[in-house]
mmCIF file of C-alpha atoms in Angstrom:
data_model
loop_
_atom_site.group_PDB
_atom_site.id
_atom_site.type_symbol
_atom_site.label_atom_id
_atom_site.label_comp_id
_atom_site.label_asym_id
_atom_site.label_seq_id
_atom_site.Cartn_x
_atom_site.Cartn_y
_atom_site.Cartn_z
ATOM 1 C CA MET A 1 -61.023 84.593 44.052
ATOM 2 C CA LYS A 2 -62.284 81.535 45.894
ATOM 3 C CA THR A 3 -59.788 80.365 48.504
ATOM 4 C CA PRO A 4 -58.512 76.831 47.789
ATOM 5 C CA PRO A 5 -59.484 74.372 50.571
ATOM 6 C CA GLN A 6 -55.833 73.589 51.363
ATOM 7 C CA LEU A 7 -55.146 77.277 52.009
ATOM 8 C CA GLN A 8 -58.371 77.822 53.959
ATOM 9 C CA VAL A 9 -57.001 75.349 56.510
ATOM 10 C CA LEU A 10 -53.898 77.514 56.897
ATOM 11 C CA ILE A 11 -56.065 80.621 57.366
ATOM 12 C CA ASP A 12 -58.129 78.820 60.011
ATOM 13 C CA ASP A 13 -54.926 77.785 61.813
ATOM 14 C CA GLY A 14 -53.496 81.313 61.680
ATOM 15 C CA VAL A 15 -50.531 80.349 59.498
ATOM 16 C CA ILE A 16 -51.534 82.845 56.810
ATOM 17 C CA ASP A 17 -54.080 85.652 56.861
ATOM 18 C CA GLU A 18 -55.148 85.985 53.248
ATOM 19 C CA VAL A 19 -54.748 84.566 49.766
ATOM 20 C CA LEU A 20 -53.923 87.457 47.448
ATOM 21 C CA ARG A 21 -53.748 85.831 44.019
ATOM 22 C CA PRO A 22 -52.580 82.757 42.108
ATOM 23 C CA LEU A 23 -48.974 82.944 40.925
ATOM 24 C CA LYS A 24 -48.542 79.920 38.692
ATOM 25 C CA SER A 25 -49.876 76.426 38.154
ATOM 26 C CA GLY A 26 -48.000 73.424 36.806
ATOM 27 C CA LYS A 27 -48.290 69.665 36.709
ATOM 28 C CA GLU A 28 -46.888 69.174 40.217
ATOM 29 C CA ALA A 29 -48.312 72.089 42.190
ATOM 30 C CA ALA A 30 -50.094 75.423 42.198
ATOM 31 C CA VAL A 31 -48.430 78.442 43.792
ATOM 32 C CA TYR A 32 -50.318 81.335 45.391
ATOM 33 C CA VAL A 33 -49.280 84.722 46.737
ATOM 34 C CA VAL A 34 -50.424 84.983 50.356
ATOM 35 C CA ARG A 35 -50.200 87.442 53.236
ATOM 36 C CA SER A 36 -48.929 86.463 56.662
ATOM 37 C CA GLY A 37 -49.123 89.437 59.002
ATOM 38 C CA ASP A 38 -47.206 92.230 57.290
ATOM 39 C CA GLU A 39 -45.274 89.811 55.078
ATOM 40 C CA VAL A 40 -46.198 88.770 51.542
ATOM 41 C CA ARG A 41 -45.132 85.186 50.875
ATOM 42 C CA CYS A 42 -46.003 82.349 48.551
ATOM 43 C CA ALA A 43 -47.705 79.045 49.272
ATOM 44 C CA LYS A 44 -47.026 75.958 47.183
ATOM 45 C CA VAL A 45 -50.031 73.633 47.131
ATOM 46 C CA TYR A 46 -49.061 70.189 45.896
ATOM 47 C CA LYS A 47 -51.593 68.515 43.660
ATOM 48 C CA ASP A 48 -53.114 65.180 44.661
ATOM 49 C CA MET A 49 -51.418 62.119 43.241
ATOM 50 C CA ALA A 50 -54.590 61.372 41.251
ATOM 51 C CA GLN A 51 -53.927 64.579 39.303
ATOM 52 C CA ARG A 52 -50.243 63.894 38.766
ATOM 53 C CA SER A 53 -48.124 61.354 36.945
ATOM 54 C CA PHE A 54 -45.715 58.994 38.677
ATOM 55 C CA GLN A 55 -43.919 58.259 35.441
ATOM 56 C CA GLN A 56 -40.140 58.747 35.644
ATOM 57 C CA ARG A 57 -40.284 59.079 39.442
ATOM 58 C CA VAL A 58 -38.324 55.879 40.032
ATOM 59 C CA GLN A 59 -35.109 57.342 38.655
ATOM 60 C CA TYR A 60 -35.350 60.288 41.059
ATOM 61 C CA GLN A 61 -36.328 58.302 44.157
ATOM 62 C CA GLU A 62 -33.446 55.868 43.975
ATOM 63 C CA GLY A 63 -31.169 56.432 46.959
ATOM 64 C CA ARG A 64 -33.656 58.472 48.984
ATOM 65 C CA LYS A 65 -34.095 57.639 52.639
ATOM 66 C CA VAL A 66 -37.584 56.653 53.779
ATOM 67 C CA ARG A 67 -38.541 57.787 57.281
ATOM 68 C CA GLY A 68 -39.563 54.385 58.690
ATOM 69 C CA SER A 69 -39.181 50.667 57.972
ATOM 70 C CA ARG A 70 -42.957 50.160 57.769
ATOM 71 C CA GLU A 71 -43.229 52.933 55.201
ATOM 72 C CA ALA A 72 -40.314 51.525 53.215
ATOM 73 C CA ARG A 73 -41.933 48.086 53.050
ATOM 74 C CA ALA A 74 -45.286 49.530 52.021
ATOM 75 C CA ILE A 75 -43.699 51.639 49.285
ATOM 76 C CA GLY A 76 -41.792 48.596 48.051
ATOM 77 C CA LYS A 77 -45.008 46.569 47.854
ATOM 78 C CA ALA A 78 -46.895 49.438 46.152
ATOM 79 C CA THR A 79 -49.845 49.112 48.549
ATOM 80 C CA ARG A 80 -52.416 51.887 48.887
ATOM 81 C CA TYR A 81 -50.746 52.963 52.122
ATOM 82 C CA GLY A 82 -47.397 52.721 50.358
ATOM 83 C CA ARG A 83 -48.525 55.031 47.566
ATOM 84 C CA LYS A 84 -49.723 57.569 50.138
ATOM 85 C CA GLN A 85 -46.364 57.382 51.881
ATOM 86 C CA GLN A 86 -44.574 57.712 48.566
ATOM 87 C CA GLU A 87 -46.576 60.853 47.859
ATOM 88 C CA ALA A 88 -45.785 62.249 51.330
ATOM 89 C CA GLU A 89 -42.080 61.514 50.913
ATOM 90 C CA TRP A 90 -42.082 63.218 47.492
ATOM 91 C CA LYS A 91 -43.431 66.409 49.067
ATOM 92 C CA ASN A 92 -41.245 66.231 52.177
ATOM 93 C CA THR A 93 -38.144 65.887 50.016
ATOM 94 C CA GLU A 94 -38.504 69.424 48.674
ATOM 95 C CA VAL A 95 -39.099 70.859 52.144
ATOM 96 C CA ASP A 96 -36.074 69.070 53.619
ATOM 97 C CA ALA A 97 -33.890 70.091 50.672
ATOM 98 C CA LEU A 98 -34.846 73.768 50.984
ATOM 99 C CA TYR A 99 -33.895 73.892 54.661
ATOM 100 C CA GLN A 100 -30.635 72.008 54.070
ATOM 101 C CA LEU A 101 -29.603 74.080 51.058
ATOM 102 C CA ARG A 102 -30.569 77.391 52.644
ATOM 103 C CA GLU A 103 -28.392 76.482 55.639
ATOM 104 C CA ALA A 104 -25.514 75.706 53.263
ATOM 105 C CA GLY A 105 -25.766 79.124 51.623
ATOM 106 C CA VAL A 106 -27.398 78.035 48.363
ATOM 107 C CA ARG A 107 -29.517 80.715 46.721
ATOM 108 C CA VAL A 108 -32.988 79.223 47.262
ATOM 109 C CA PRO A 109 -36.198 80.773 48.651
ATOM 110 C CA GLU A 110 -36.365 80.885 52.436
ATOM 111 C CA PRO A 111 -38.851 78.275 53.730
ATOM 112 C CA PHE A 112 -41.245 79.269 56.516
ATOM 113 C CA GLY A 113 -42.814 75.887 57.187
ATOM 114 C CA TYR A 114 -44.776 72.977 55.815
ATOM 115 C CA PHE A 115 -48.393 72.790 56.920
ATOM 116 C CA HIS A 116 -51.053 70.266 55.865
ATOM 117 C CA GLY A 117 -49.301 69.545 52.575
ATOM 118 C CA VAL A 118 -48.604 73.210 51.786
ATOM 119 C CA LEU A 119 -45.100 74.712 51.662
ATOM 120 C CA VAL A 120 -44.988 78.362 52.742
ATOM 121 C CA MET A 121 -41.869 80.190 51.621
ATOM 122 C CA GLU A 122 -40.334 83.466 50.557
ATOM 123 C CA LEU A 123 -41.856 85.225 47.575
ATOM 124 C CA VAL A 124 -38.952 86.115 45.288
ATOM 125 C CA THR A 125 -39.455 89.568 43.791
ATOM 126 C CA ASP A 126 -37.660 91.776 41.317
ATOM 127 C CA ALA A 127 -36.192 95.235 41.946
ATOM 128 C CA GLU A 128 -39.665 96.822 41.638
ATOM 129 C CA GLY A 129 -41.242 94.423 44.124
ATOM 130 C CA PHE A 130 -43.166 92.382 41.547
ATOM 131 C CA SER A 131 -42.986 88.586 41.379
ATOM 132 C CA ALA A 132 -39.617 87.703 39.868
ATOM 133 C CA ALA A 133 -39.495 86.464 36.285
ATOM 134 C CA ARG A 134 -38.003 83.115 35.383
ATOM 135 C CA LEU A 135 -34.580 83.120 33.759
ATOM 136 C CA GLY A 136 -36.060 81.732 30.555
ATOM 137 C CA GLU A 137 -38.266 84.823 30.264
ATOM 138 C CA VAL A 138 -35.464 87.388 30.584
ATOM 139 C CA GLU A 139 -33.312 88.908 27.847
ATOM 140 C CA LEU A 140 -29.694 89.032 28.990
ATOM 141 C CA THR A 141 -26.626 90.889 27.817
ATOM 142 C CA GLU A 142 -23.410 88.976 27.236
ATOM 143 C CA VAL A 143 -22.021 90.262 30.522
ATOM 144 C CA GLN A 144 -25.150 89.295 32.449
ATOM 145 C CA ALA A 145 -25.149 85.819 30.908
ATOM 146 C CA ARG A 146 -21.566 85.225 32.048
ATOM 147 C CA GLN A 147 -22.333 86.550 35.528
ATOM 148 C CA PHE A 148 -25.476 84.444 35.907
ATOM 149 C CA HIS A 149 -23.677 81.351 34.647
ATOM 150 C CA ALA A 150 -20.925 81.810 37.236
ATOM 151 C CA VAL A 151 -23.490 82.221 40.020
ATOM 152 C CA LEU A 152 -25.526 79.196 38.941
ATOM 153 C CA VAL A 153 -22.493 76.927 38.565
ATOM 154 C CA GLN A 154 -21.600 77.939 42.117
ATOM 155 C CA GLN A 155 -25.081 76.933 43.304
ATOM 156 C CA VAL A 156 -24.835 73.553 41.590
ATOM 157 C CA LYS A 157 -21.434 73.048 43.237
ATOM 158 C CA LEU A 158 -22.776 73.947 46.693
ATOM 159 C CA MET A 159 -25.695 71.563 46.194
ATOM 160 C CA LEU A 160 -23.313 68.793 45.210
ATOM 161 C CA CYS A 161 -21.226 69.492 48.311
ATOM 162 C CA CYS A 162 -24.453 68.803 50.256
ATOM 163 C CA GLY A 163 -24.775 65.504 48.401
ATOM 164 C CA LEU A 164 -27.716 66.754 46.332
ATOM 165 C CA ILE A 165 -28.420 67.303 42.633
ATOM 166 C CA HIS A 166 -31.408 69.376 41.515
ATOM 167 C CA GLY A 167 -32.346 66.849 38.853
ATOM 168 C CA ASP A 168 -34.540 69.151 36.762
ATOM 169 C CA LEU A 169 -32.593 72.392 36.609
ATOM 170 C CA SER A 170 -33.361 74.632 33.657
ATOM 171 C CA PRO A 171 -33.933 78.327 32.828
ATOM 172 C CA TYR A 172 -37.525 77.820 34.010
ATOM 173 C CA ASN A 173 -36.529 76.641 37.492
ATOM 174 C CA VAL A 174 -34.481 79.759 38.140
ATOM 175 C CA LEU A 175 -35.949 83.107 39.211
ATOM 176 C CA VAL A 176 -34.173 86.420 38.604
ATOM 177 C CA GLY A 177 -34.109 88.497 41.786
ATOM 178 C CA PRO A 178 -32.639 91.993 42.123
ATOM 179 C CA ASP A 179 -29.290 90.524 43.204
ATOM 180 C CA GLY A 180 -29.161 87.622 40.781
ATOM 181 C CA PRO A 181 -30.591 84.154 40.111
ATOM 182 C CA ILE A 182 -32.403 82.026 42.712
ATOM 183 C CA VAL A 183 -32.986 78.283 42.215
ATOM 184 C CA ILE A 184 -36.467 76.875 42.823
ATOM 185 C CA ASP A 185 -38.484 73.619 42.569
ATOM 186 C CA PHE A 186 -36.862 70.700 44.386
ATOM 187 C CA PRO A 187 -39.372 67.806 44.645
ATOM 188 C CA GLN A 188 -37.224 65.696 42.289
ATOM 189 C CA VAL A 189 -33.889 66.449 44.037
ATOM 190 C CA VAL A 190 -31.467 63.509 43.693
ATOM 191 C CA SER A 191 -29.016 61.878 46.081
ATOM 192 C CA ALA A 192 -25.584 62.321 44.506
ATOM 193 C CA ALA A 193 -24.107 59.289 46.250
ATOM 194 C CA GLY A 194 -27.125 56.981 46.191
ATOM 195 C CA ASN A 195 -28.535 57.360 42.690
ATOM 196 C CA ASN A 196 -26.998 55.536 39.735
ATOM 197 C CA ALA A 197 -28.149 58.292 37.373
ATOM 198 C CA ALA A 198 -26.659 61.087 39.507
ATOM 199 C CA ARG A 199 -23.832 61.961 37.118
ATOM 200 C CA THR A 200 -26.173 62.049 34.130
ATOM 201 C CA MET A 201 -28.591 64.341 35.967
ATOM 202 C CA LEU A 202 -25.818 66.652 37.139
ATOM 203 C CA LEU A 203 -24.472 67.023 33.605
ATOM 204 C CA ARG A 204 -27.979 67.599 32.274
ATOM 205 C CA ASP A 205 -28.601 70.330 34.855
ATOM 206 C CA VAL A 206 -25.381 72.146 33.993
ATOM 207 C CA ASN A 207 -25.835 71.652 30.244
ATOM 208 C CA ASN A 208 -29.375 73.034 30.346
ATOM 209 C CA LEU A 209 -28.148 76.266 31.917
ATOM 210 C CA THR A 210 -25.060 76.464 29.730
ATOM 211 C CA ALA A 211 -27.058 75.954 26.547
ATOM 212 C CA TYR A 212 -29.463 78.752 27.414
ATOM 213 C CA LEU A 213 -26.904 81.267 28.683
ATOM 214 C CA GLY A 214 -24.551 80.308 25.862
ATOM 215 C CA ARG A 215 -26.972 81.970 23.448
ATOM 216 C CA SER A 216 -25.878 85.320 24.867
ATOM 217 C CA ALA A 217 -22.280 84.367 25.695
ATOM 218 C CA PRO A 218 -21.205 81.670 23.186
ATOM 219 C CA GLU A 219 -17.857 81.030 24.885
ATOM 220 C CA LEU A 220 -19.766 79.323 27.710
ATOM 221 C CA LEU A 221 -20.559 76.453 25.332
ATOM 222 C CA ASP A 222 -16.904 75.413 25.520
ATOM 223 C CA THR A 223 -16.957 74.918 29.303
ATOM 224 C CA TRP A 224 -17.141 71.599 31.132
ATOM 225 C CA TYR A 225 -18.119 72.536 34.680
ATOM 226 C CA GLY A 226 -20.403 69.559 35.227
ATOM 227 C CA GLU A 227 -17.737 67.024 34.272
ATOM 228 C CA GLU A 228 -15.104 68.866 36.305
ATOM 229 C CA MET A 229 -17.106 69.053 39.528
ATOM 230 C CA TRP A 230 -18.312 65.442 39.253
ATOM 231 C CA GLU A 231 -14.735 64.201 38.933
ATOM 232 C CA LEU A 232 -13.757 66.219 42.019
ATOM 233 C CA PHE A 233 -16.834 64.988 43.914
ATOM 234 C CA GLN A 234 -16.033 61.351 43.158
ATOM 235 C CA ALA A 235 -12.464 61.870 44.365
ATOM 236 C CA GLY A 236 -13.718 63.477 47.602
ATOM 237 C CA GLU A 237 -11.993 66.741 46.638
ATOM 238 C CA LEU A 238 -14.992 68.992 45.964
ATOM 239 C CA LEU A 239 -15.412 71.685 48.627
ATOM 240 C CA ALA A 240 -17.612 74.764 48.899
ATOM 241 C CA ASP A 241 -14.605 77.002 48.225
ATOM 242 C CA THR A 242 -13.136 74.889 45.409
ATOM 243 C CA GLU A 243 -12.260 77.083 42.441
ATOM 244 C CA LEU A 244 -13.573 75.610 39.190
ATOM 245 C CA SER A 245 -11.990 76.309 35.807
ATOM 246 C CA GLY A 246 -14.593 74.824 33.486
ATOM 247 C CA GLU A 247 -11.851 72.744 31.892
ATOM 248 C CA TYR A 248 -11.953 68.983 31.697
ATOM 249 C CA THR A 249 -9.812 66.469 29.836
ATOM 250 C CA PRO A 250 -11.348 63.018 29.474
ATOM 251 C CA ASP A 251 -9.283 59.970 28.625
ATOM 252 C CA GLU A 252 -9.196 60.288 24.862
ATOM 253 C CA HIS A 253 -8.109 56.652 24.500
ATOM 254 C CA ALA A 254 -11.338 55.496 26.142
ATOM 255 C CA VAL A 255 -13.664 58.224 24.933
ATOM 256 C CA ASP A 256 -14.560 59.599 21.524
ATOM 257 C CA LEU A 257 -14.092 63.242 22.507
ATOM 258 C CA ASP A 258 -15.682 64.675 19.365
ATOM 259 C CA GLY A 259 -18.602 62.298 19.748
ATOM 260 C CA VAL A 260 -19.062 63.255 23.391
ATOM 261 C CA ARG A 261 -19.010 66.960 22.555
ATOM 262 C CA GLU A 262 -21.506 66.449 19.730
ATOM 263 C CA ALA A 263 -23.794 64.394 21.982
ATOM 264 C CA ILE A 264 -23.705 67.042 24.696
ATOM 265 C CA ASN A 265 -24.461 69.823 22.247
ATOM 266 C CA ASP A 266 -27.367 67.780 20.855
ATOM 267 C CA ALA A 267 -28.627 67.204 24.399
ATOM 268 C CA ARG A 268 -28.442 70.913 25.124
ATOM 269 C CA GLU A 269 -30.452 71.726 22.003
ATOM 270 C CA MET A 270 -33.069 69.082 22.805
ATOM 271 C CA ALA A 271 -33.301 70.320 26.398
ATOM 272 C CA LEU A 272 -34.181 73.793 25.170
ATOM 273 C CA ILE A 273 -36.886 72.363 22.920
ATOM 274 C CA ARG A 274 -38.328 70.323 25.799
ATOM 275 C CA GLU A 275 -38.269 73.317 28.134
ATOM 276 C CA GLN A 276 -40.121 75.436 25.596
ATOM 277 C CA GLY A 277 -42.774 72.738 25.317
ATOM 278 C CA ARG A 278 -43.081 72.453 29.089
ATOM 279 C CA ARG A 279 -43.345 76.212 29.460
ATOM 280 C CA GLU A 280 -46.177 76.326 26.911
ATOM 281 C CA ALA A 281 -47.937 73.467 28.727
ATOM 282 C CA GLU A 282 -47.688 75.309 32.054
ATOM 283 C CA GLU A 283 -49.073 78.456 30.509
ATOM 284 C CA GLU A 284 -52.043 76.447 29.198
ATOM 285 C CA ASP A 285 -52.599 74.960 32.696
ATOM 286 C CA TYR A 286 -52.450 78.436 34.192
#
């Protein structure tokens, strides 16, 4: 395999020693399995902005902090320099989020550094030492589905306690390690306090997981963890050790409860259809 130029730079600098094989390729980045000394890790090579779409980015970037006033002005004016800075900030966001969430105890891959536009991090493996499968590729028992749902709701809660929302959480952004699920892919992570669409994205994240795991454990479809934790977050009462019940009672005088439930179930079904389409597109890219 020919070594990608971005990874050759890391070899020349002594960050990694060898590129072993490609792992996956999507619209945002390509991931490779690499060796660093005696450790096998993965390297995420972000694709150039010319190869990627900026559509829908505005909704994710709202509320994000830009590192300098000059950069903020350039991004606001959409200059060439501003677009480069916007691209850099998009990449840096995932790196910063990984370090912050790992420190907070969220189940994410351990980052080992960001070098020349490449994120080097832990390679998540299964019990046999092979690259871990995505949750959407694994057949689960009813018991496993309930266990995984509980773990993932806890991760979403811990992220929210950090003021962050994944923003694109689905069965295909979760890896299954030997001790349970691990959340990946954070370039679109959202500020919970600074983004007007934060609540919508939080509910979508939780609903995506619930819809998928609810196939194996149907009782999960009657839970309302996203609504419950958002209400607690808004009230300043959501803590890392807060026990969630999955129960939520909206104001029935102001809300059409049956309509809300139907809309959420429709959204869950559509999310699964979209995820299947995205998975097929990624496989074609790969």
